[in-house]
Coordinates of C-alpha atoms in Angstrom, one line a residue:
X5 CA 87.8 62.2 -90.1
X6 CA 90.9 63.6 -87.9
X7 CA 90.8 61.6 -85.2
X8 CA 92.6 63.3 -82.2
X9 CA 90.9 61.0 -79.3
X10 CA 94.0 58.7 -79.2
X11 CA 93.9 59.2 -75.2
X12 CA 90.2 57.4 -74.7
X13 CA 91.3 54.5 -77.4
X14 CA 93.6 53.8 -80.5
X15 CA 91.1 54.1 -83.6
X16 CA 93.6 53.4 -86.7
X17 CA 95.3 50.5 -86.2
X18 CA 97.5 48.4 -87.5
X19 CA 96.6 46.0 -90.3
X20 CA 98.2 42.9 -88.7
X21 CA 96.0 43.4 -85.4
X22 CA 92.8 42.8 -87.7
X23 CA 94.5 39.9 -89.3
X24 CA 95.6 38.2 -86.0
X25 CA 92.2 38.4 -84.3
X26 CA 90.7 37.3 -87.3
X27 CA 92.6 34.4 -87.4
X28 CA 92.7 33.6 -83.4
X29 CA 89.0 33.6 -84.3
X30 CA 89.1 31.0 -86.6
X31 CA 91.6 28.9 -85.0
X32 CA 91.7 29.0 -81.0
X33 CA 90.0 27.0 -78.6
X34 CA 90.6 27.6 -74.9
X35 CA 93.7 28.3 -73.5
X36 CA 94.3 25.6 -70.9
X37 CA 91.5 23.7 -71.2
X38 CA 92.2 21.0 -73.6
X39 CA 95.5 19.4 -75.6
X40 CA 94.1 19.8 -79.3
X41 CA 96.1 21.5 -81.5
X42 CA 93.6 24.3 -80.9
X43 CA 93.9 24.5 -77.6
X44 CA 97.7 24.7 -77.6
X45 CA 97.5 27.5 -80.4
X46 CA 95.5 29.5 -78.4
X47 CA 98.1 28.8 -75.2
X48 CA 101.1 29.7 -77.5
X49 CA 99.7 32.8 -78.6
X50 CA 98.9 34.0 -75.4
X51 CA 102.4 33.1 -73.9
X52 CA 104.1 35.0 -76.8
X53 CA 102.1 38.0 -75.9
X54 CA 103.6 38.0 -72.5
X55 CA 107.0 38.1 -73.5
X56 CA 106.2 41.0 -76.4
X57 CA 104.0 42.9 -73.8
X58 CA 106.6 42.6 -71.1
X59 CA 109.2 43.5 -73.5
X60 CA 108.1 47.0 -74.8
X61 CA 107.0 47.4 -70.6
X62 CA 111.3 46.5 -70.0
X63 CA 110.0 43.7 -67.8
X64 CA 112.0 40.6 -67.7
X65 CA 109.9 38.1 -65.8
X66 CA 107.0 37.4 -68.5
X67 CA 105.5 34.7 -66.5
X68 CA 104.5 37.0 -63.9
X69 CA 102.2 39.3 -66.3
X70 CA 99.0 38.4 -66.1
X71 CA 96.1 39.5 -68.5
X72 CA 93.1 41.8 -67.7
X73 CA 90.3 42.7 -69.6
X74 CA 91.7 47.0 -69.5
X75 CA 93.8 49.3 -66.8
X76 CA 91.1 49.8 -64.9
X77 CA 90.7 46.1 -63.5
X78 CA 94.5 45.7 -63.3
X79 CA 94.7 48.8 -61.2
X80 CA 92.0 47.3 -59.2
X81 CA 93.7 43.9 -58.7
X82 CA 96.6 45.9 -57.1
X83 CA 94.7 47.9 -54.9
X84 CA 91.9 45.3 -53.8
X85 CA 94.3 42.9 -53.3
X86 CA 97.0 44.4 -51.7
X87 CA 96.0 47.0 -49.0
X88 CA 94.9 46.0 -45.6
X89 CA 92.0 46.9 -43.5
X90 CA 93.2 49.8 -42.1
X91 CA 96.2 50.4 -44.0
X92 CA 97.4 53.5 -45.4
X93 CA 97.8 54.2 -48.9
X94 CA 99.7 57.6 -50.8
X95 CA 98.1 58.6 -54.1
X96 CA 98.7 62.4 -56.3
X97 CA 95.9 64.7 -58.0
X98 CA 96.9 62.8 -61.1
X99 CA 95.1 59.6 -61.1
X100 CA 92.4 58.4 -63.2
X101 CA 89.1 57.6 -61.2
X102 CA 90.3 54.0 -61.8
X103 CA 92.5 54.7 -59.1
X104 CA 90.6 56.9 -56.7
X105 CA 88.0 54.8 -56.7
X106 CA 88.5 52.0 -55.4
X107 CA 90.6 54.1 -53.2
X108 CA 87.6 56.1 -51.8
X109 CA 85.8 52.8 -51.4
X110 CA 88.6 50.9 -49.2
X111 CA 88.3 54.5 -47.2
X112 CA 84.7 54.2 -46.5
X113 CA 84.1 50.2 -46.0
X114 CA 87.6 49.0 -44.6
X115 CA 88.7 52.4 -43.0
X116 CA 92.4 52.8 -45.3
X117 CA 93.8 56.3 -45.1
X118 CA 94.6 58.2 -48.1
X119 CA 96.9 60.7 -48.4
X120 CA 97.4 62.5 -52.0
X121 CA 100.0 65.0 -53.3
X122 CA 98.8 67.9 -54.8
X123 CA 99.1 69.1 -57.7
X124 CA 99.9 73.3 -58.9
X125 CA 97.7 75.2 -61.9
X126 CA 100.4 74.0 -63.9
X127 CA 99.4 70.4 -63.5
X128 CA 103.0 69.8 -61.4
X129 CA 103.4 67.6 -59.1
X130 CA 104.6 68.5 -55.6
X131 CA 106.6 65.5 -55.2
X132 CA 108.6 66.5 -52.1
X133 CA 105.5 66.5 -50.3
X134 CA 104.9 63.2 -52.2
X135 CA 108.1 61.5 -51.0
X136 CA 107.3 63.2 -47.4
X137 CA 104.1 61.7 -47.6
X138 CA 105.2 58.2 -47.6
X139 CA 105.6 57.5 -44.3
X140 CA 106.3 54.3 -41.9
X141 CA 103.0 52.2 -42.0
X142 CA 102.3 53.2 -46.0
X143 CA 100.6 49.9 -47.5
X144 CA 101.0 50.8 -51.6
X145 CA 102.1 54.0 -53.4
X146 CA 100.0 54.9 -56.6
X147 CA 101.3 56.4 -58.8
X148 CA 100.3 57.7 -62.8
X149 CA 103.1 57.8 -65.1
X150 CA 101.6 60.3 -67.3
X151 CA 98.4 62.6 -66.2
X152 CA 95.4 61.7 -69.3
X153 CA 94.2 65.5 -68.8
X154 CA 97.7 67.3 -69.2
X155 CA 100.0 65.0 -70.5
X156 CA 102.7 65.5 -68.0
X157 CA 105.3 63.0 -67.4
X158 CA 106.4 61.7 -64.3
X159 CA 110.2 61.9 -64.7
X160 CA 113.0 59.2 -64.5
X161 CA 114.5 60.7 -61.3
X162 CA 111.2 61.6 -60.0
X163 CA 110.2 58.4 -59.8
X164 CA 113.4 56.6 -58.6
X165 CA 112.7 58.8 -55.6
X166 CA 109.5 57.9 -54.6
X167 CA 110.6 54.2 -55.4
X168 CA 113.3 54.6 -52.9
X169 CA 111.0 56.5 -50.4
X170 CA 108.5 53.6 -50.8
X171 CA 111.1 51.0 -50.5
X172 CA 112.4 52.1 -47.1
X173 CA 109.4 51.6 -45.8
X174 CA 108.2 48.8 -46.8
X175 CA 105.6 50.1 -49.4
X176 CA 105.1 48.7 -53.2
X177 CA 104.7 50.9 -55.9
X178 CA 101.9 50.7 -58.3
X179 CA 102.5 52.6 -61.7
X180 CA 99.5 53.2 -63.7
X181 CA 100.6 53.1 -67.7
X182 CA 97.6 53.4 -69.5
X183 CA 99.0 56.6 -71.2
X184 CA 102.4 55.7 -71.6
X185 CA 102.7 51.6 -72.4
X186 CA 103.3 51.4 -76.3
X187 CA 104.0 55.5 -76.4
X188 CA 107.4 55.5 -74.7
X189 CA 110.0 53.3 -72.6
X190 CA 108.7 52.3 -69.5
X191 CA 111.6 50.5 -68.2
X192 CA 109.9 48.7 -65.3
X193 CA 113.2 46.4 -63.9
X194 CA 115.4 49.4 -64.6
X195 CA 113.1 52.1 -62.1
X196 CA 112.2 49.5 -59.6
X197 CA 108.7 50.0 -59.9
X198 CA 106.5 47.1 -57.9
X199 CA 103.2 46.9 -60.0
X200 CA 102.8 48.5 -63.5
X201 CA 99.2 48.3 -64.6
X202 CA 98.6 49.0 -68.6
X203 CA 96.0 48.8 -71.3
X204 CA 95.8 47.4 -74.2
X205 CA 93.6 49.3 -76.3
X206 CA 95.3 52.9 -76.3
X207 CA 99.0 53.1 -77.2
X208 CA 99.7 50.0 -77.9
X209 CA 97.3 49.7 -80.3
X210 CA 95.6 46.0 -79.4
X211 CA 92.2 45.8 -79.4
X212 CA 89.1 47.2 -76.5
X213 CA 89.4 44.4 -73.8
X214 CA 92.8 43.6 -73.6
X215 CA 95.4 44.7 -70.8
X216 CA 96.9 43.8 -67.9
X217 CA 99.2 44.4 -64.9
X218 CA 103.4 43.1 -64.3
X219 CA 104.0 41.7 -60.3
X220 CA 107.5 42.0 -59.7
X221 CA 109.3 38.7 -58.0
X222 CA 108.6 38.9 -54.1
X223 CA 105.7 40.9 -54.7
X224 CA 102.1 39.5 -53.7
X225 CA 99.0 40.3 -54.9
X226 CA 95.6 38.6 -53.2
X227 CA 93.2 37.4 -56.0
X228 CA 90.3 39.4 -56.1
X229 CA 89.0 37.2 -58.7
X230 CA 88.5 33.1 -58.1
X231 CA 88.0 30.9 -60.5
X232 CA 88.8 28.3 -63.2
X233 CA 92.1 28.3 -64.1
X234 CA 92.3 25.3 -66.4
X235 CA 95.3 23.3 -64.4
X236 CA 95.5 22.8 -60.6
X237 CA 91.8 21.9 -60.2
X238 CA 91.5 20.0 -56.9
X239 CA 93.1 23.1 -55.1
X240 CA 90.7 24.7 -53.4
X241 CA 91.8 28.1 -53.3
X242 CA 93.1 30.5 -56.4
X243 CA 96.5 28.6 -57.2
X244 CA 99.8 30.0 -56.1
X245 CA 101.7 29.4 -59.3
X246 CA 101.7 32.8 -61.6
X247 CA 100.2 33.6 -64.0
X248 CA 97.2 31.6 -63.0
X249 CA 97.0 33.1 -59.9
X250 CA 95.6 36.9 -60.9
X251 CA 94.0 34.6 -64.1
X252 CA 90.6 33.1 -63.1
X253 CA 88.5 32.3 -66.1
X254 CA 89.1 32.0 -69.8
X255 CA 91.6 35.1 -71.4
X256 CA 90.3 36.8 -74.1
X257 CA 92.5 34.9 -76.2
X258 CA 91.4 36.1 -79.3
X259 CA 91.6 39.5 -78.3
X260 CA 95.5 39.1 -76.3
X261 CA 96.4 37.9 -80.0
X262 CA 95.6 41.2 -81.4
X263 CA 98.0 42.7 -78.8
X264 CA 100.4 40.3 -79.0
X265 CA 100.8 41.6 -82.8
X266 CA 100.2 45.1 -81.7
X267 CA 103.2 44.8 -79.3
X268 CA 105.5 43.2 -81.8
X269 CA 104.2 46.0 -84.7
X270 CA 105.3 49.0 -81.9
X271 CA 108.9 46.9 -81.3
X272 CA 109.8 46.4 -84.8
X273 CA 109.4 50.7 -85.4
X274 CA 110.8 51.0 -81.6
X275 CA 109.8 53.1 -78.4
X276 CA 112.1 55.4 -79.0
X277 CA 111.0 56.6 -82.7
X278 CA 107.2 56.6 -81.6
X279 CA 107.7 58.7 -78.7
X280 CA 109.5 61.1 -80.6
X281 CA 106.8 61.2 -83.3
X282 CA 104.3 61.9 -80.5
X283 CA 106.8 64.6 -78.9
X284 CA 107.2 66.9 -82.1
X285 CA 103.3 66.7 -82.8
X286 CA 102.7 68.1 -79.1
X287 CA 105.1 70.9 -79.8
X288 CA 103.5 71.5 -83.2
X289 CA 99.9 71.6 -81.7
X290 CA 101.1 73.6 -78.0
X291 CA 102.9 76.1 -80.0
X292 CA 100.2 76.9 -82.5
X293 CA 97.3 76.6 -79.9
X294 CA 98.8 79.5 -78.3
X295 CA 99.2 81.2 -81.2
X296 CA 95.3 80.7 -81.8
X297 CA 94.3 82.4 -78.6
X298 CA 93.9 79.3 -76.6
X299 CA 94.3 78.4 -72.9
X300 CA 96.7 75.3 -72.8
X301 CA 96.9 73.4 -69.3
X302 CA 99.8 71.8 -68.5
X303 CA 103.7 72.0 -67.9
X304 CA 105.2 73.3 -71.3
X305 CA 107.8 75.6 -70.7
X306 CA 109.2 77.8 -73.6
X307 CA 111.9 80.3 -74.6
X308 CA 111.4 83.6 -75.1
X309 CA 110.4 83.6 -78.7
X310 CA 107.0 81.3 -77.3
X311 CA 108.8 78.2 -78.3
X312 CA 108.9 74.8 -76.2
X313 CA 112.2 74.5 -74.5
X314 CA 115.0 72.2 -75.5
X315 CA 114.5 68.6 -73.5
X316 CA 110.9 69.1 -73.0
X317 CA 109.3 65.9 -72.7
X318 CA 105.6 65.4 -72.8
X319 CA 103.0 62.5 -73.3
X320 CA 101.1 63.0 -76.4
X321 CA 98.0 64.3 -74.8
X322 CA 97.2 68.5 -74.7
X323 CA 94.2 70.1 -73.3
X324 CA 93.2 73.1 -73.7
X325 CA 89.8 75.8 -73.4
X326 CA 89.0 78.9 -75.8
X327 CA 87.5 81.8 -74.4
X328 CA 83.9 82.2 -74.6
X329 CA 83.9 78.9 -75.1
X330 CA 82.6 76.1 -72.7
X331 CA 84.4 73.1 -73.8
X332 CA 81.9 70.8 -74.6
X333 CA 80.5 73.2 -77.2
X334 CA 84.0 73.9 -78.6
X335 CA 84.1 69.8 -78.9
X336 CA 81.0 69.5 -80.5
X337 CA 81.9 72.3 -83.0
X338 CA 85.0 70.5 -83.7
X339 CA 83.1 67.0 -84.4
X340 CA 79.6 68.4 -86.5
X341 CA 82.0 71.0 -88.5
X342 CA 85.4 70.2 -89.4
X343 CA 84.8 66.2 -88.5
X344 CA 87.5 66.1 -85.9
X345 CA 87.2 63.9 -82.9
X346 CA 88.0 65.2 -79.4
X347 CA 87.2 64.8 -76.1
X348 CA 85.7 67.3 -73.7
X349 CA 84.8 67.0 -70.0
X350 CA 86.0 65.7 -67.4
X351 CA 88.5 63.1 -68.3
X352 CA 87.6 60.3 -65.1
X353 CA 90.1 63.4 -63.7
X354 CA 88.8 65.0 -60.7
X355 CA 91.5 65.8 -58.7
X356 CA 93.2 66.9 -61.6
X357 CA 91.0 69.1 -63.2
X358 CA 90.3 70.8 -59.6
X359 CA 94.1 71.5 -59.5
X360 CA 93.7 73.2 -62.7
X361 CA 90.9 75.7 -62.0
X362 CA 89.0 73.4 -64.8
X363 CA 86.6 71.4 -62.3
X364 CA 83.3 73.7 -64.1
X365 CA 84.0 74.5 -67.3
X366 CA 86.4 71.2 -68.0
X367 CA 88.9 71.1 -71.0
X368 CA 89.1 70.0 -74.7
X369 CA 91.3 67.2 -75.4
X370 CA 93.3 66.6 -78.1
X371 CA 95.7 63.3 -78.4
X372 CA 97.9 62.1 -80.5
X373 CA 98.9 58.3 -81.8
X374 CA 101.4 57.0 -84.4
X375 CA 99.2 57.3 -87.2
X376 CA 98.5 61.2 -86.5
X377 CA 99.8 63.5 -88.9
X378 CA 101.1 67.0 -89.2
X379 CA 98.1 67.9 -91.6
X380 CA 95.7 66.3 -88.6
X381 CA 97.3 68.6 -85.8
X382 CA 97.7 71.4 -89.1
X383 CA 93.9 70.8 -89.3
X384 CA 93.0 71.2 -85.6
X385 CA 94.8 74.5 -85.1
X386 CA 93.1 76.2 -88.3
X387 CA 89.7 74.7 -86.8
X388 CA 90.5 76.4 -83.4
X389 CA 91.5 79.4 -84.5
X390 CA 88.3 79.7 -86.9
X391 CA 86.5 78.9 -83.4
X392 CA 88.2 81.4 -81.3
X393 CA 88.2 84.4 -84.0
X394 CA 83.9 82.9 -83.6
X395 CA 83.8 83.6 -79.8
X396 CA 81.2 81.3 -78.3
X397 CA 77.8 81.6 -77.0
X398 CA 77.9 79.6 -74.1
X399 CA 76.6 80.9 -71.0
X400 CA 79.7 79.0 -68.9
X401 CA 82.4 79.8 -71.0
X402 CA 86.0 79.7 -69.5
X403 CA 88.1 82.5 -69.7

C-alpha cells in the first residue's frame, strides 16, 4: 500500500512508539493515584512527555500543557472555557469543524458573535480584514496554522500581526496545530501565541487518542471537564494548580507514552529536516499533478517554466480534482486499483472548501509524512495521469 492519508492520521510509525506503549502496558498503574513504583512510572512518563511535547511546540512552561484525548477536545477546552455569554469571537474560512462548531453552538445557545475572514479561490487568507476584524470587545482569536484541505501556511509575520492586533485588545489567541505540530517549528513563546491546541496522532506520530493543548502563563482557561484529579481531593471545585486543572480523570498514560517517544524520535531527526522532507515531496507531487492534467487548490506560486517558486513554503498536504472526475470516484479508483490511500470529500472544511468553488464536487487529498517516499508520490502521479488520460463517468464531475 502507498499510503498518502498522512493528514487524517500517521499510519507508519515509528518502531519505538510500539515498543513504549507496549511496555506502559505492562508496567503503569495510574498516574497520581497511588505511590507504587507503578504508579510513579506511569507519573514519570507522563511528565517527560510534557517537556518533549512542549519542546518540539518551542513552549517553555511544560507544566502548563495539559493532555487531551485529540485536537478536537483541546480546541474545545479553549473555546468552551474561555468565551463569555455574549462575547465576540474572530475565526477565518480555514478552520476545521472542530473549531466552527462549537463556535456555531456558543452562537446559538449563549448568543457570541462570530466574525470570520474570508478566504480567495486560492485558499489565501484576507488577513487585513482579519487584523481589522479584531476589534475592542473580541473574547478569543482562532486561528489554523495550516488549512488540512490546501495546505497553506499561516506565515511568521502573518501571525505576529494578528497576535499583536489581538493583544491590544485584550483578546487571546488560539492556534490550532493539528497539521503542523511534529511537521515543522511551531515556536509558540517566540510568536506570542496564547493557546496552541495539537494532536497527537498525525505528525507527530503518537498513537489515536493522544493530544493536547499549551496555556501560556496569565492565561485562564475554565474547566469544561470536572473531575478526579488524583491530589487536592477535599477541594470542591476543579483545582487551580496546572496541569490538573484542564486534567480531570485518568490520562491515557499508556497512550501519552507512545507520544512521549514519538516526540523524542521527531527531535532527535529535528523539525527542521522533516519539514523540509515534506516541502520537496509537495513540490514533486504539485508540479507533476499539473503536469497530469489536474486541478490543484491552493497557494503555489511558480516561475515561468511551471515550477514552484524559490521560498515557497507549504504544509505537506495537496488537494486536487481531475476533470470528469467527481472526487470520491477518483479516490476510490485510487484505493481498489493502484492500492493507494487518499482522502476525498469534504475534509470537516466547510468554509474552506466553499472558498474554493469545491463545496459540491469536494477534492482528493493527498498527504505526505516522514516515512513517504519519492516512489509513493512517483506512484500517485502515474496513477493520476492513467485516471485523467481515463476521463471519468461520473455524473458530477468537476471541471
Amino acid at each position: 500500500m502507498v499510503y498518502l492519508n498522512c493528514a487524517a492520521t500517521s499510519y507508519q510509525r515509528p518502531e519505538c512508539v510500539a515498543a513504549a506503549v507496549a511496555d506502559a502496558l505492562r508496567t503503569f498503574g495510574s498516574s497520581g493515584r497511588g505511590a507504587h513504583e507503578s504508579e510513579l512510572a506511569a507519573a514519570r512518563s507522563i511528565a517527560l512527555a510534557r517537556e518533549r511535547v512542549s519542546a518540539l511546540l518551542g513552549f517553555g512552561h511544560p507544566e502548563r500543557l495539559v493532555f487531551a484525548a485529540n485536537a478536537t477536545e483541546a480546541l474545545n477546552m479553549v473555546i468552551l472555557g474561555t468565551v463569555p455569554d455574549g462575547g465576540r469571537v474572530v475565526a477565518t474560512d480555514w478552520d476545521h469543524n472542530s473549531i466552527l462548531r462549537p463556535l456555531y453552538r456558543l452562537r446559538d445557545e449563549r448568543g457570541v458573535a462570530l466574525g470570520f475572514a474570508s478566504a480567495d479561490r486560492r485558499g489565501v487568507l484576507d488577513i487585513d480584514a482579519l487584523v481589522e476584524a479584531i476589534v475592542p470587545g473580541t473574547s478569543l482569536v482562532c486561528l489554523t496554522h495550516a488549512s488540512n484541505l490546501t495546505g497553506n501556511v499561516l506565515a511568521r509575520g502573518e501571525l505576529a500581526r494578528v497576535v499583536k492586533a489581538a493583544h491590544a485588545v485584550g483578546a487571546p489567541v488560539l492556534l490550532d496545530c493539528a497539521q503542523t505540530a511534529g511537521a515543522r517549528p511551531v515556536c509558540m513563546d517566540d510568536l506570542g501565541v496564547d493557546l496552541v491546541a495539537f494532536t497527537g496522532h498525525k505528525a507527530l506520530m503518537g498513537p489515536q487518542g493522544t493530544g493536547g493543548l499549551a496555556v501560556a502563563p496569565g492565561v485562564d482557561v475554565r474547566p469544561v471537564l470536572r473531575g478526579g484529579t488524583g491530589v487536592l481531593s477535599f477541594e470542591e471545585g476543579q483545582p487551580a494548580r496546572w496541569p490538573e486543572h484542564l486534567e480531570a480523570g485518568t490520562l491515557n498514560g499508556h497512550g501519552i507514552a507512545g507520544l512521549s517517544a514519538a516526540a523524542a524520535w521527531i527531535a532527535e531527526r529535528g523539525l527542521d529536516a522533516i519539514h523540509a522532507h515534506d516541502l520537496a515531496l509537495v513540490r514533486r507531487f504539485v508540479t507533476g499533478a499539473r503536469r497530469a492534467g489536474a486541478t490543484v487548490y491552493g497557494d503555489f506560486p511558480a516561475t515561468g517554466e511551471g515550477l514552484l517558486t524559490p521560498g515557497f513554503d507549504h504544509a505537506p498536504v495537496v488537494s486536487v480534482n481531475l476533470p470528469g472526475w467527481d472526487s470520491s470516484e477518483v479516490a476510490d479508483a485510487l484505493g481498489h486499483d493502484y492500492d493507494i490511500a487518499v482522502r476525498a470529500g469534504g475534509h470537516c472544511a466547510p468554509r474552506m472548501h466553499r472558498a474554493l468553488g469545491t463545496q459540491d464536487a469536494g477534492a482528493v487529498r493527498f498527504s505526505f509524512g516522514y516515512f513517504t517516499t519519492e516512489q509513493d508520490v512517483d506512484a500517485a502521479l502515474d496513477a493520476l495521469a492513467e485516471l485523467a488520460a481515463a476521463g471519468g463517468e461520473g455524473d458530477d464531475a468537476t471541471a
